[in-house]
Amino acid sequence: MIYSKPINIKESDFANFHLSNNIDLSVYQTRALNIFWAGFLIYILGYVLGTTESVNPKICQLIQSIGIVLFLPPSFYLVKAKIENNYLKILFIIYSIYILTVVFRGITFRYDSLKYLLFNADYGLFLYFVPYILLFPKKLLFYKKLFDVIIIFGVCFILFDIVFIKKLLYQSSDTQDFIEYFSKILSITCGFLLLTYKYHSKKRVIFSAAVMMISLLISVYQARRGLTFIFSSILAFSFLIFLFNTKWKILVVYLFILATTLGFFYAGNM
């Protein structure tokens, strides 16, 4: 008779294993994820620079090309065709068939058309493949890096505002489009951090709120009603979520009324 000594495993060991399994990525996955986000940032920033019309378009397209070379290979490595939810799996298959149909029907093998598909971040080719990020490893480290990228976008928004402050303060149809590109690509992502403020540090939440407020003020100044509504809605819902979870409800309501009054006063004197 073979006797084996029982292994004593504590409940905390299971918790630690489960937590480690959800946080850690392999070395190759971590490296691929870093390269992917670096390439994505370079591609987007190159596109935003191109919308300013202050930088040579060829230089911007060169920057975007570097971004494509960086983010495209890691994305193939990170995508794993494994969806646990059957309902989502069926929808994803239908979506993939639809995307392939749209892409192949829309591709024309002309130089201008291919360049438009590759370098236009608003209506180009890569926009259709954004949902495939759902197939990336669902680890906590992935979400942490995603939040880091959002903060970097917010920092870039502030820097771009400082560099192009003259254009932002000049009211014309050209500068109205100018602020739309800055806001909807760089700063609006900070709204996600505000809506999920409980999971982020105070510094990140304050910074995100500042970015959103600056975007709102510039949108009001440039008379962009759509952007004003979007940023106001995000800030309002973030405020409501914060209000339901804070102990200082009276003080928060007072500050909200004060800020709203100042906002109406500012808008009425434009």
Coordinates of C-alpha atoms in Angstrom, one line a residue:
M1 CA 0.0 0.0 0.0
I2 CA 1.4 3.3 -1.1
Y3 CA 0.9 6.1 1.4
S4 CA 1.0 9.7 0.2
K5 CA 1.2 12.6 2.6
P6 CA -1.8 14.9 2.2
I7 CA -1.0 18.4 0.8
N8 CA -2.2 21.2 3.0
I9 CA -3.5 24.0 0.7
K10 CA -4.9 27.1 2.3
E11 CA -7.8 29.0 0.9
S12 CA -5.5 32.0 0.5
D13 CA -3.3 30.0 -1.8
F14 CA -6.2 29.5 -4.1
A15 CA -7.0 33.2 -4.0
N16 CA -3.4 34.1 -4.6
F17 CA -3.2 31.7 -7.5
H18 CA -6.4 33.1 -9.0
L19 CA -5.3 36.7 -8.6
S20 CA -1.8 35.9 -10.1
N21 CA -3.5 34.1 -13.0
N22 CA -5.6 37.2 -13.7
I23 CA -2.9 39.8 -13.4
D24 CA 0.2 38.3 -14.9
L25 CA 1.0 38.1 -18.6
S26 CA 3.8 36.1 -20.1
V27 CA 7.1 38.0 -20.9
Y28 CA 6.3 37.8 -24.6
Q29 CA 2.7 39.0 -24.1
T30 CA 3.8 41.9 -22.0
R31 CA 6.4 42.9 -24.6
A32 CA 3.9 42.6 -27.4
L33 CA 1.4 44.6 -25.5
N34 CA 3.9 47.4 -24.8
I35 CA 4.9 47.5 -28.5
F36 CA 1.2 47.5 -29.6
W37 CA 0.3 50.5 -27.4
A38 CA 3.4 52.4 -28.4
G39 CA 2.6 51.9 -32.1
F40 CA -1.0 52.9 -31.5
L41 CA 0.0 56.1 -29.7
I42 CA 2.4 57.0 -32.5
Y43 CA -0.2 56.3 -35.1
I44 CA -2.9 58.4 -33.4
L45 CA -0.6 61.3 -32.6
G46 CA 0.7 61.4 -36.2
Y47 CA -2.9 61.6 -37.4
V48 CA -3.8 64.4 -34.9
L49 CA -0.7 66.4 -36.0
G50 CA -1.8 66.0 -39.6
T51 CA -5.2 67.6 -38.8
T52 CA -3.5 70.8 -37.5
E53 CA -2.2 71.5 -41.1
S54 CA 0.9 73.0 -39.4
V55 CA 3.1 69.9 -40.1
N56 CA 4.0 68.5 -43.5
P57 CA 1.5 65.7 -44.3
K58 CA 4.3 63.5 -45.5
I59 CA 6.0 63.7 -42.2
C60 CA 2.8 62.9 -40.4
Q61 CA 2.2 59.9 -42.7
L62 CA 5.8 58.7 -42.0
I63 CA 5.0 58.9 -38.3
Q64 CA 1.8 56.9 -38.8
S65 CA 3.7 54.4 -40.9
I66 CA 6.1 53.8 -38.0
G67 CA 3.0 53.3 -35.7
I68 CA 1.5 50.8 -38.1
V69 CA 4.7 48.8 -38.3
L70 CA 4.8 48.7 -34.5
F71 CA 1.2 47.9 -33.6
L72 CA 0.2 45.5 -36.4
P73 CA 2.5 42.5 -35.8
P74 CA 1.8 42.4 -32.0
S75 CA -1.9 42.6 -32.6
F76 CA -1.8 39.3 -34.5
Y77 CA 0.2 37.7 -31.7
L78 CA -2.1 39.0 -28.9
V79 CA -5.5 38.1 -30.6
K80 CA -6.7 34.7 -29.4
A81 CA -9.9 33.3 -31.0
K82 CA -11.4 32.3 -27.7
I83 CA -14.7 33.8 -26.5
E84 CA -16.3 32.1 -23.5
N85 CA -19.8 33.7 -23.9
N86 CA -21.7 31.8 -26.6
Y87 CA -24.0 34.8 -27.3
L88 CA -21.0 37.1 -27.8
K89 CA -19.3 34.5 -29.9
I90 CA -22.2 34.3 -32.4
L91 CA -22.4 38.1 -32.6
F92 CA -18.6 38.3 -33.1
I93 CA -18.7 35.8 -36.0
I94 CA -21.6 37.8 -37.6
Y95 CA -19.6 41.0 -37.1
S96 CA -16.5 39.5 -38.6
I97 CA -18.3 38.4 -41.7
Y98 CA -19.9 41.8 -42.0
I99 CA -16.5 43.6 -41.6
L100 CA -14.8 41.4 -44.2
T101 CA -17.7 42.2 -46.6
V102 CA -17.5 45.9 -46.0
V103 CA -13.7 46.1 -46.3
F104 CA -13.3 44.0 -49.4
R105 CA -16.2 45.8 -51.2
G106 CA -14.7 49.2 -50.2
I107 CA -11.1 48.5 -51.2
T108 CA -10.0 49.9 -54.6
F109 CA -6.4 49.3 -55.5
R110 CA -5.5 53.0 -56.2
Y111 CA -2.7 54.8 -54.5
D112 CA -4.9 57.6 -53.1
S113 CA -7.6 55.2 -51.9
L114 CA -5.1 52.9 -50.2
K115 CA -3.4 55.9 -48.5
Y116 CA -6.7 57.1 -47.3
L117 CA -7.6 53.7 -45.8
L118 CA -4.2 53.4 -44.0
F119 CA -3.8 56.9 -42.7
N120 CA -7.3 58.2 -41.9
A121 CA -8.0 57.3 -38.3
D122 CA -11.6 58.5 -38.5
Y123 CA -12.8 56.6 -41.6
G124 CA -9.9 54.4 -42.5
L125 CA -9.4 50.7 -42.4
F126 CA -8.2 50.1 -38.8
L127 CA -11.4 51.6 -37.3
Y128 CA -13.3 48.5 -38.3
F129 CA -11.0 46.2 -36.4
V130 CA -11.2 47.9 -33.1
P131 CA -13.7 45.3 -31.6
Y132 CA -11.0 42.6 -32.1
I133 CA -9.3 44.1 -29.0
L134 CA -11.8 42.0 -27.1
L135 CA -9.7 39.0 -28.1
F136 CA -6.6 40.3 -26.3
P137 CA -5.7 38.5 -23.0
K138 CA -8.2 39.6 -20.4
K139 CA -5.7 40.3 -17.6
L140 CA -5.6 43.1 -15.1
L141 CA -2.3 44.2 -16.6
F142 CA -3.9 44.8 -19.9
Y143 CA -6.5 47.2 -18.4
K144 CA -3.8 48.9 -16.4
K145 CA -1.9 49.6 -19.6
L146 CA -5.1 50.8 -21.3
F147 CA -5.6 53.3 -18.4
D148 CA -2.0 54.5 -18.8
V149 CA -2.6 55.1 -22.5
I150 CA -5.7 57.2 -21.7
I151 CA -3.6 59.4 -19.3
I152 CA -0.9 59.8 -22.0
F153 CA -3.6 60.9 -24.4
G154 CA -4.8 63.5 -21.8
V155 CA -1.2 64.8 -21.4
C156 CA -0.8 65.1 -25.2
F157 CA -4.1 67.0 -25.3
I158 CA -2.7 69.5 -22.8
L159 CA 0.6 69.8 -24.7
F160 CA -1.2 70.3 -28.1
D161 CA -3.4 73.0 -26.5
I162 CA -0.4 74.8 -25.3
V163 CA 1.5 74.5 -28.7
F164 CA -1.6 75.5 -30.8
I165 CA -3.2 77.9 -28.3
K166 CA -3.4 80.7 -30.9
K167 CA -5.4 78.6 -33.3
L168 CA -7.6 77.4 -30.5
L169 CA -8.5 80.9 -29.4
Y170 CA -9.1 82.1 -33.0
Q171 CA -12.8 81.7 -33.8
S172 CA -13.4 80.5 -37.3
S173 CA -14.7 77.4 -39.2
D174 CA -11.2 76.0 -39.5
T175 CA -10.5 76.2 -35.8
Q176 CA -13.9 74.6 -35.0
D177 CA -12.8 71.5 -36.8
F178 CA -9.4 71.8 -35.2
I179 CA -10.8 71.4 -31.6
E180 CA -13.0 68.6 -32.7
Y181 CA -10.0 66.4 -33.7
F182 CA -8.2 67.3 -30.4
S183 CA -11.2 66.5 -28.3
K184 CA -12.8 63.5 -29.8
I185 CA -9.5 61.7 -30.2
L186 CA -7.3 62.8 -27.3
S187 CA -9.3 64.2 -24.4
I188 CA -12.7 62.4 -24.5
T189 CA -11.1 59.1 -23.4
C190 CA -10.5 60.7 -20.0
G191 CA -14.2 60.6 -19.5
F192 CA -14.0 56.9 -19.1
L193 CA -11.6 57.3 -16.1
L194 CA -14.1 59.7 -14.5
L195 CA -17.0 57.3 -15.0
T196 CA -14.9 54.6 -13.3
Y197 CA -13.3 56.9 -10.8
K198 CA -13.5 54.4 -7.9
Y199 CA -10.9 52.2 -9.6
H200 CA -8.3 55.0 -10.1
S201 CA -6.0 57.1 -8.0
K202 CA -7.1 60.6 -6.9
K203 CA -4.3 62.1 -9.0
R204 CA -5.6 60.4 -12.2
V205 CA -9.2 61.4 -11.4
I206 CA -8.3 65.0 -10.8
F207 CA -6.2 65.1 -14.0
S208 CA -9.0 63.5 -16.0
A209 CA -11.5 66.0 -14.7
A210 CA -9.2 68.9 -15.6
V211 CA -8.8 67.6 -19.1
M212 CA -12.6 67.2 -19.5
M213 CA -13.2 70.7 -18.1
I214 CA -10.7 72.3 -20.5
S215 CA -12.3 70.5 -23.4
L216 CA -15.7 71.7 -22.3
L217 CA -14.6 75.3 -22.0
I218 CA -12.9 75.3 -25.4
S219 CA -16.0 73.6 -27.0
V220 CA -18.2 76.3 -25.5
Y221 CA -15.8 79.1 -26.6
Q222 CA -15.7 77.6 -30.2
A223 CA -19.5 77.2 -30.2
R224 CA -19.3 73.4 -30.9
R225 CA -22.7 72.4 -29.6
G226 CA -22.2 68.7 -30.2
L227 CA -18.9 68.5 -28.3
T228 CA -20.4 70.7 -25.5
F229 CA -23.3 68.3 -25.1
I230 CA -21.0 65.3 -25.1
F231 CA -18.6 66.7 -22.5
S232 CA -21.4 68.1 -20.3
S233 CA -23.1 64.7 -20.3
I234 CA -20.0 62.8 -19.3
L235 CA -19.2 65.3 -16.5
A236 CA -22.8 65.3 -15.3
F237 CA -23.0 61.5 -15.1
S238 CA -19.6 61.3 -13.4
F239 CA -20.9 63.9 -10.9
L240 CA -24.0 61.8 -10.2
I241 CA -22.0 58.6 -9.7
F242 CA -19.7 60.5 -7.3
L243 CA -22.7 62.1 -5.5
F244 CA -24.3 58.7 -4.8
N245 CA -21.0 57.4 -3.4
T246 CA -19.7 60.3 -1.3
K247 CA -20.4 61.3 2.3
W248 CA -20.1 65.0 1.5
K249 CA -23.3 65.3 -0.5
I250 CA -24.2 68.8 0.6
L251 CA -20.8 70.2 -0.1
V252 CA -20.7 68.5 -3.5
V253 CA -24.1 69.8 -4.4
Y254 CA -23.1 73.3 -3.4
L255 CA -20.0 73.2 -5.5
F256 CA -22.0 71.9 -8.5
I257 CA -24.5 74.7 -8.2
L258 CA -21.6 77.2 -8.0
A259 CA -19.9 75.7 -11.0
T260 CA -23.1 75.7 -13.0
T261 CA -23.8 79.3 -12.2
L262 CA -20.4 80.4 -13.2
G263 CA -20.8 78.3 -16.4
F264 CA -24.0 80.1 -17.3
F265 CA -22.5 83.4 -16.5
Y266 CA -19.5 82.6 -18.8
A267 CA -21.8 81.4 -21.6
G268 CA -24.1 84.5 -21.3
N269 CA -21.1 86.9 -21.6
M270 CA -19.6 85.4 -24.8

